[in-house]
Structures are given as structure tokens and as C-alpha cells.
Amino acid sequence: MIALTRQISPSLSRCELTHVERTPIDYERACAQHAAYERALTSCGCTVRRLAADDSMPDSVFIEDTAVAVEEVAVMMRPGASSRRPETAAVRDALARLRPLADIEEPGTVDGGDVLVIGRCVFVGLSTRTNEAGIFQLESLLSPYGYDVTAIQTQGCLHLKSAVTAVTGSAVLLNPSWVSPDRFAAYDVIEVAPEEPGAANVVGINGRVIASAAYPRTVERLTRRGLDVLTVDASELAKAEGALTCCSILLS
Ligand code: CIR
């Protein structure tokens, strides 16, 4: 499995913020945490390919938002925040060597953080970043390959994957205040600890789960279920409203 990542931009402190108040970010510390995240991906069996930082793109470390890669195709996103659209160029170049490419086009917008792929099911958050036109285009691009695309309204959070992620192929970790568990009835639903609303964003990979050390009660819920959880400190990127899935694009 390949994990594409991107070095943190020195301009990170000028990132987009929606639900988080701006506080100072320690760039060196953020880079050290990001490197530890990459090591966690490596220890889960990924080969990490890191793209270079770009000073003109504050949010470019959050590479997940720029593309969605499945086995057959990589779909280049058109991010909802216009400041983030230039981020796709370098990712396109990297993905062109790995997959055939397709594109979300104007007036569609989709952030990869709104796209949760579990097997052949693709859940797409209708959010402030992702619109109906974008979801329609994504469905047209993926359904020929047998993917079933479902739109899901989110509330109170930035992206669908702030609210729900897959811990395995059959279980999801979810915050019921941000997304309805009813939509995930086909899965074993694990809820985040109520006092840890941001805890649903984890990377489930090759039978292991990478979770943020900021959410010990949720981590305990996962380990009690028998899941093999690896924790990383992601506190600096959290100040930029980023979590764990957003820092990589995984390709199997
Ligand atoms: C933004 O607002 O776009 C960035 N500051 C954070 C993006 C985080 N991405 C993600 O969760 N997929």
C-alpha cells in the first residue's frame, strides 16, 4: 500500500478555519508530529511518498482533500475552498503515475475529506465544502466501476470524515451528533466517547487503527473491541482543523 503525504507548508498558520478558533501553531512541532504520523503509516505496512511543501498553499498538508483514489481510478477533487484549489496540481502529477485520472469540474465541489469509501460503498458528505453537483459528478465517475455512491448530510463539523470513518471493512467509528448512525446500519457502529466529539477521525489500515492520542476514552472503546490501536500526537495540525485521514491518500 502506498501513502501519499505532503510536507507541511511553512505558511500553515494562514490555513482555512471554520469551526476552530485561530491559535498559534508551532511549525517545528507540527512537522515532528507529521513525521511520527508517517512512521505510523509505515509501521502499518505503507510505503510513504511525501510530496514537497509549497509556501503558497497553507493547507496543502491536508492532501486527502485533493483526490479520491480507488482501485480503478483517481478522481481529482475540486476543493470547496477556492484557496485550496491550486493544491491539486502536484497531487495530480503524483497520481498520474499510479492510476488513470478523472476530474470533478465546475460547478461541482468535493473535498476528499467528505468521501468515505468502504469497499464498494462510497458515502459523500453534503457539507460547506461539497455540493450536490460535485456528488453527482463523483457518482457518474465511480458507478461504472460498481461503486454505490450515497450523499449524507453532515452538521456541526467540517467534513463527513470528521464525523465517521471506517475502522475495518465492517465497522465504523462515529459521532452521532454530527452524522446519523441510521445511515450506517449495515456496519458495526462504534460511537466516540461523548466527551470526545472530534475522535471519529481515525485511519483504519491493514487491520490496525491509527488514532489521535487526544482521545483516550475513544481509544479505550476501540481496544475493548479487540482493535489494534496505534496512537499519534496530532495536536498542532488539529489547530489547523486537520485530523488524521486528511494527511494522506492511501492507495492499495
Ligand atoms: C481546511 O479548512 O480546509 C483545513 N484547514 C483543514 C482541512 C482538513 N481536512 C480534512 O479533514 N480532510
GROMACS .gro file of C-alpha atoms and ligand atoms in nm:
model
  264
    1MET     CA    1   0.000   0.000   0.000
    2ILE     CA    2   0.124   0.348  -0.090
    3ALA     CA    3   0.051   0.651   0.131
    4LEU     CA    4   0.090   0.988  -0.037
    5THR     CA    5   0.163   1.266   0.209
    6ARG     CA    6   0.277   1.626   0.172
    7GLN     CA    7   0.529   1.816   0.377
    8ILE     CA    8   0.366   2.088   0.590
    9SER     CA    9   0.372   2.432   0.430
   10PRO     CA   10   0.564   2.698   0.625
   11SER     CA   11   0.252   2.914   0.573
   12LEU     CA   12   0.029   2.668   0.766
   13SER     CA   13  -0.070   2.937   1.018
   14ARG     CA   14  -0.268   3.111   0.737
   15CYS     CA   15  -0.488   2.799   0.692
   16GLU     CA   16  -0.863   2.796   0.641
   17LEU     CA   17  -1.061   2.765   0.965
   18THR     CA   18  -1.434   2.701   1.004
   19HIS     CA   19  -1.516   2.551   1.345
   20VAL     CA   20  -1.185   2.617   1.521
   21GLU     CA   21  -1.056   2.945   1.661
   22ARG     CA   22  -0.716   3.059   1.534
   23THR     CA   23  -0.436   2.991   1.784
   24PRO     CA   24  -0.058   2.993   1.728
   25ILE     CA   25   0.082   2.681   1.562
   26ASP     CA   26   0.434   2.561   1.641
   27TYR     CA   27   0.563   2.473   1.291
   28GLU     CA   28   0.859   2.263   1.409
   29ARG     CA   29   0.640   2.066   1.644
   30ALA     CA   30   0.378   2.018   1.371
   31CYS     CA   31   0.650   1.880   1.141
   32ALA     CA   32   0.773   1.640   1.409
   33GLN     CA   33   0.418   1.517   1.470
   34HIS     CA   34   0.363   1.479   1.096
   35ALA     CA   35   0.682   1.272   1.066
   36ALA     CA   36   0.559   1.049   1.351
   37TYR     CA   37   0.229   1.007   1.166
   38GLU     CA   38   0.423   0.898   0.857
   39ARG     CA   39   0.617   0.649   1.069
   40ALA     CA   40   0.286   0.512   1.199
   41LEU     CA   41   0.170   0.462   0.839
   42THR     CA   42   0.498   0.283   0.762
   43SER     CA   43   0.456   0.055   1.062
   44CYS     CA   44   0.108  -0.034   0.931
   45GLY     CA   45   0.264  -0.156   0.606
   46CYS     CA   46   0.252   0.158   0.390
   47THR     CA   47   0.526   0.292   0.169
   48VAL     CA   48   0.514   0.667   0.229
   49ARG     CA   49   0.573   0.902  -0.066
   50ARG     CA   50   0.598   1.258   0.056
   51LEU     CA   51   0.534   1.548  -0.181
   52ALA     CA   52   0.725   1.872  -0.129
   53ALA     CA   53   0.582   2.160   0.070
   54ASP     CA   54   0.455   2.470  -0.106
   55ASP     CA   55   0.482   2.802   0.072
   56SER     CA   56   0.188   2.948  -0.121
   57MET     CA   57  -0.055   2.674  -0.009
   58PRO     CA   58  -0.116   2.686   0.368
   59ASP     CA   59  -0.347   2.380   0.382
   60SER     CA   60  -0.159   2.154   0.141
   61VAL     CA   61  -0.053   1.907   0.414
   62PHE     CA   62  -0.420   1.801   0.414
   63ILE     CA   63  -0.363   1.610   0.093
   64GLU     CA   64  -0.670   1.388   0.137
   65ASP     CA   65  -0.893   1.675   0.026
   66THR     CA   66  -0.735   1.690  -0.321
   67ALA     CA   67  -0.814   1.342  -0.459
   68VAL     CA   68  -1.004   1.019  -0.400
   69ALA     CA   69  -0.827   0.707  -0.520
   70VAL     CA   70  -0.997   0.372  -0.566
   71GLU     CA   71  -0.853   0.064  -0.734
   72GLU     CA   72  -0.962   0.163  -1.085
   73VAL     CA   73  -0.925   0.542  -1.093
   74ALA     CA   74  -0.813   0.850  -0.901
   75VAL     CA   75  -1.068   1.131  -0.905
   76MET     CA   76  -0.914   1.476  -0.866
   77MET     CA   77  -1.128   1.685  -0.637
   78ARG     CA   78  -1.230   2.047  -0.684
   79PRO     CA   79  -1.198   2.167  -0.323
   80GLY     CA   80  -1.479   2.379  -0.185
   81ALA     CA   81  -1.243   2.648  -0.054
   82SER     CA   82  -1.102   2.837  -0.356
   83SER     CA   83  -0.774   2.897  -0.168
   84ARG     CA   84  -0.717   2.521  -0.179
   85ARG     CA   85  -0.773   2.455  -0.550
   86PRO     CA   86  -0.407   2.506  -0.654
   87GLU     CA   87  -0.313   2.216  -0.424
   88THR     CA   88  -0.439   1.959  -0.673
   89ALA     CA   89  -0.167   2.015  -0.939
   90ALA     CA   90   0.122   1.843  -0.760
   91VAL     CA   91  -0.105   1.563  -0.641
   92ARG     CA   92  -0.231   1.510  -0.996
   93ASP     CA   93   0.129   1.466  -1.115
   94ALA     CA   94   0.197   1.209  -0.843
   95LEU     CA   95  -0.125   1.015  -0.901
   96ALA     CA   96  -0.092   1.014  -1.280
   97ARG     CA   97   0.182   0.752  -1.238
   98LEU     CA   98  -0.040   0.531  -1.024
   99ARG     CA   99  -0.395   0.548  -1.162
  100PRO     CA  100  -0.599   0.669  -1.460
  101LEU     CA  101  -0.730   1.016  -1.365
  102ALA     CA  102  -1.074   1.179  -1.372
  103ASP     CA  103  -1.185   1.522  -1.254
  104ILE     CA  104  -1.460   1.697  -1.061
  105GLU     CA  105  -1.541   2.007  -1.266
  106GLU     CA  106  -1.705   2.343  -1.206
  107PRO     CA  107  -1.969   2.400  -1.069
  108GLY     CA  108  -1.904   2.083  -0.868
  109THR     CA  109  -1.702   2.098  -0.550
  110VAL     CA  110  -1.592   1.800  -0.342
  111ASP     CA  111  -1.331   1.781  -0.063
  112GLY     CA  112  -1.179   1.437  -0.024
  113GLY     CA  113  -1.247   1.467   0.349
  114ASP     CA  114  -1.614   1.429   0.264
  115VAL     CA  115  -1.563   1.099   0.082
  116LEU     CA  116  -1.568   0.779   0.286
  117VAL     CA  117  -1.502   0.466   0.080
  118ILE     CA  118  -1.580   0.130   0.242
  119GLY     CA  119  -1.542  -0.149  -0.010
  120ARG     CA  120  -1.782  -0.067  -0.296
  121CYS     CA  121  -1.984   0.180  -0.084
  122VAL     CA  122  -1.895   0.547  -0.116
  123PHE     CA  123  -2.054   0.787   0.134
  124VAL     CA  124  -2.021   1.155   0.045
  125GLY     CA  125  -2.089   1.436   0.291
  126LEU     CA  126  -2.301   1.724   0.176
  127SER     CA  127  -2.115   1.998   0.358
  128THR     CA  128  -1.999   2.357   0.330
  129ARG     CA  129  -1.720   2.224   0.102
  130THR     CA  130  -1.902   1.959  -0.104
  131ASN     CA  131  -2.208   2.039  -0.315
  132GLU     CA  132  -2.475   1.833  -0.492
  133ALA     CA  133  -2.323   1.892  -0.835
  134GLY     CA  134  -1.993   1.751  -0.711
  135ILE     CA  135  -2.158   1.445  -0.559
  136PHE     CA  136  -2.349   1.385  -0.883
  137GLN     CA  137  -2.024   1.401  -1.083
  138LEU     CA  138  -1.849   1.166  -0.840
  139GLU     CA  139  -2.132   0.919  -0.876
  140SER     CA  140  -2.113   0.937  -1.257
  141LEU     CA  141  -1.739   0.870  -1.242
  142LEU     CA  142  -1.747   0.583  -0.991
  143SER     CA  143  -2.074   0.399  -1.061
  144PRO     CA  144  -1.944   0.247  -1.390
  145TYR     CA  145  -1.691   0.059  -1.174
  146GLY     CA  146  -1.965  -0.078  -0.949
  147TYR     CA  147  -1.943   0.175  -0.666
  148ASP     CA  148  -2.262   0.273  -0.488
  149VAL     CA  149  -2.248   0.646  -0.405
  150THR     CA  150  -2.469   0.786  -0.126
  151ALA     CA  151  -2.495   1.151  -0.019
  152ILE     CA  152  -2.506   1.215   0.355
  153GLN     CA  153  -2.587   1.543   0.526
  154THR     CA  154  -2.341   1.642   0.797
  155GLN     CA  155  -2.395   1.900   1.068
  156GLY     CA  156  -2.163   2.081   1.308
  157CYS     CA  157  -1.838   1.957   1.156
  158LEU     CA  158  -1.616   2.034   0.858
  159HIS     CA  159  -1.625   1.706   0.668
  160LEU     CA  160  -1.808   1.373   0.671
  161LYS     CA  161  -1.488   1.206   0.791
  162SER     CA  162  -1.477   1.442   1.090
  163ALA     CA  163  -1.796   1.256   1.191
  164VAL     CA  164  -1.737   0.900   1.076
  165THR     CA  165  -1.452   0.680   0.949
  166ALA     CA  166  -1.406   0.308   0.887
  167VAL     CA  167  -1.204   0.119   1.146
  168THR     CA  168  -1.232  -0.207   0.950
  169GLY     CA  169  -1.425  -0.316   0.641
  170SER     CA  170  -1.726  -0.386   0.861
  171ALA     CA  171  -1.708  -0.134   1.148
  172VAL     CA  172  -1.729   0.244   1.164
  173LEU     CA  173  -1.637   0.490   1.438
  174LEU     CA  174  -1.896   0.766   1.452
  175ASN     CA  175  -2.008   1.080   1.637
  176PRO     CA  176  -2.390   1.061   1.639
  177SER     CA  177  -2.421   1.438   1.698
  178TRP     CA  178  -2.260   1.509   1.361
  179VAL     CA  179  -2.397   1.231   1.143
  180SER     CA  180  -2.690   0.994   1.182
  181PRO     CA  181  -2.594   0.636   1.272
  182ASP     CA  182  -2.904   0.520   1.078
  183ARG     CA  183  -2.712   0.569   0.755
  184PHE     CA  184  -2.454   0.314   0.872
  185ALA     CA  185  -2.692   0.041   0.986
  186ALA     CA  186  -2.512  -0.211   0.764
  187TYR     CA  187  -2.197  -0.171   0.979
  188ASP     CA  188  -2.099  -0.238   1.334
  189VAL     CA  189  -2.125   0.119   1.472
  190ILE     CA  190  -1.883   0.224   1.746
  191GLU     CA  191  -1.966   0.565   1.893
  192VAL     CA  192  -1.697   0.807   2.010
  193ALA     CA  193  -1.686   0.883   2.382
  194PRO     CA  194  -1.938   1.169   2.424
  195GLU     CA  195  -1.675   1.397   2.581
  196GLU     CA  196  -1.451   1.349   2.273
  197PRO     CA  197  -1.658   1.475   1.979
  198GLY     CA  198  -1.359   1.505   1.744
  199ALA     CA  199  -1.245   1.147   1.795
  200ALA     CA  200  -1.418   0.981   1.498
  201ASN     CA  201  -1.140   1.057   1.253
  202VAL     CA  202  -0.907   0.756   1.257
  203VAL     CA  203  -0.711   0.573   0.989
  204GLY     CA  204  -0.816   0.207   0.969
  205ILE     CA  205  -0.547   0.028   0.774
  206ASN     CA  206  -0.440  -0.334   0.723
  207GLY     CA  207  -0.621  -0.446   1.039
  208ARG     CA  208  -0.479  -0.167   1.257
  209VAL     CA  209  -0.617   0.172   1.359
  210ILE     CA  210  -0.418   0.497   1.387
  211ALA     CA  211  -0.593   0.727   1.635
  212SER     CA  212  -0.517   1.060   1.799
  213ALA     CA  213  -0.370   1.048   2.149
  214ALA     CA  214  -0.602   1.338   2.234
  215TYR     CA  215  -0.896   1.097   2.266
  216PRO     CA  216  -0.803   0.827   2.523
  217ARG     CA  217  -1.161   0.730   2.610
  218THR     CA  218  -1.248   0.659   2.249
  219VAL     CA  219  -0.920   0.471   2.206
  220GLU     CA  220  -1.022   0.260   2.505
  221ARG     CA  221  -1.356   0.183   2.337
  222LEU     CA  222  -1.168   0.065   2.028
  223THR     CA  223  -0.919  -0.150   2.217
  224ARG     CA  224  -1.202  -0.305   2.422
  225ARG     CA  225  -1.344  -0.421   2.087
  226GLY     CA  226  -1.017  -0.602   2.022
  227LEU     CA  227  -0.883  -0.349   1.772
  228ASP     CA  228  -0.508  -0.293   1.744
  229VAL     CA  229  -0.477   0.084   1.801
  230LEU     CA  230  -0.168   0.296   1.747
  231THR     CA  231  -0.186   0.650   1.885
  232VAL     CA  232  -0.011   0.959   1.750
  233ASP     CA  233   0.006   1.314   1.883
  234ALA     CA  234  -0.167   1.535   1.627
  235SER     CA  235  -0.227   1.843   1.842
  236GLU     CA  236  -0.059   2.103   1.616
  237LEU     CA  237  -0.242   2.007   1.296
  238ALA     CA  238  -0.566   1.996   1.498
  239LYS     CA  239  -0.520   2.373   1.542
  240ALA     CA  240  -0.545   2.394   1.162
  241GLU     CA  241  -0.869   2.190   1.180
  242GLY     CA  242  -0.696   1.884   1.044
  243ALA     CA  243  -0.713   1.532   1.181
  244LEU     CA  244  -0.559   1.202   1.073
  245THR     CA  245  -0.717   1.080   0.750
  246CYS     CA  246  -0.663   1.422   0.594
  247CYS     CA  247  -0.284   1.389   0.597
  248SER     CA  248  -0.264   1.101   0.348
  249ILE     CA  249  -0.411   0.944   0.037
  250LEU     CA  250  -0.391   0.566   0.063
  251LEU     CA  251  -0.360   0.350  -0.247
  252SER     CA  252  -0.371  -0.027  -0.229
  253CIR     C1  253  -0.939   2.340   0.582
  253CIR     O1  254  -1.019   2.410   0.643
  253CIR     O2  255  -0.957   2.309   0.464
  253CIR     C2  256  -0.815   2.294   0.651
  253CIR     N1  257  -0.770   2.394   0.744
  253CIR     C3  258  -0.838   2.164   0.724
  253CIR     C4  259  -0.871   2.050   0.630
  253CIR     C5  260  -0.882   1.920   0.700
  253CIR     N2  261  -0.912   1.819   0.606
  253CIR     C6  262  -0.977   1.708   0.634
  253CIR     O3  263  -1.021   1.687   0.745
  253CIR     N3  264  -0.997   1.622   0.534
   0.00000   0.00000   0.00000
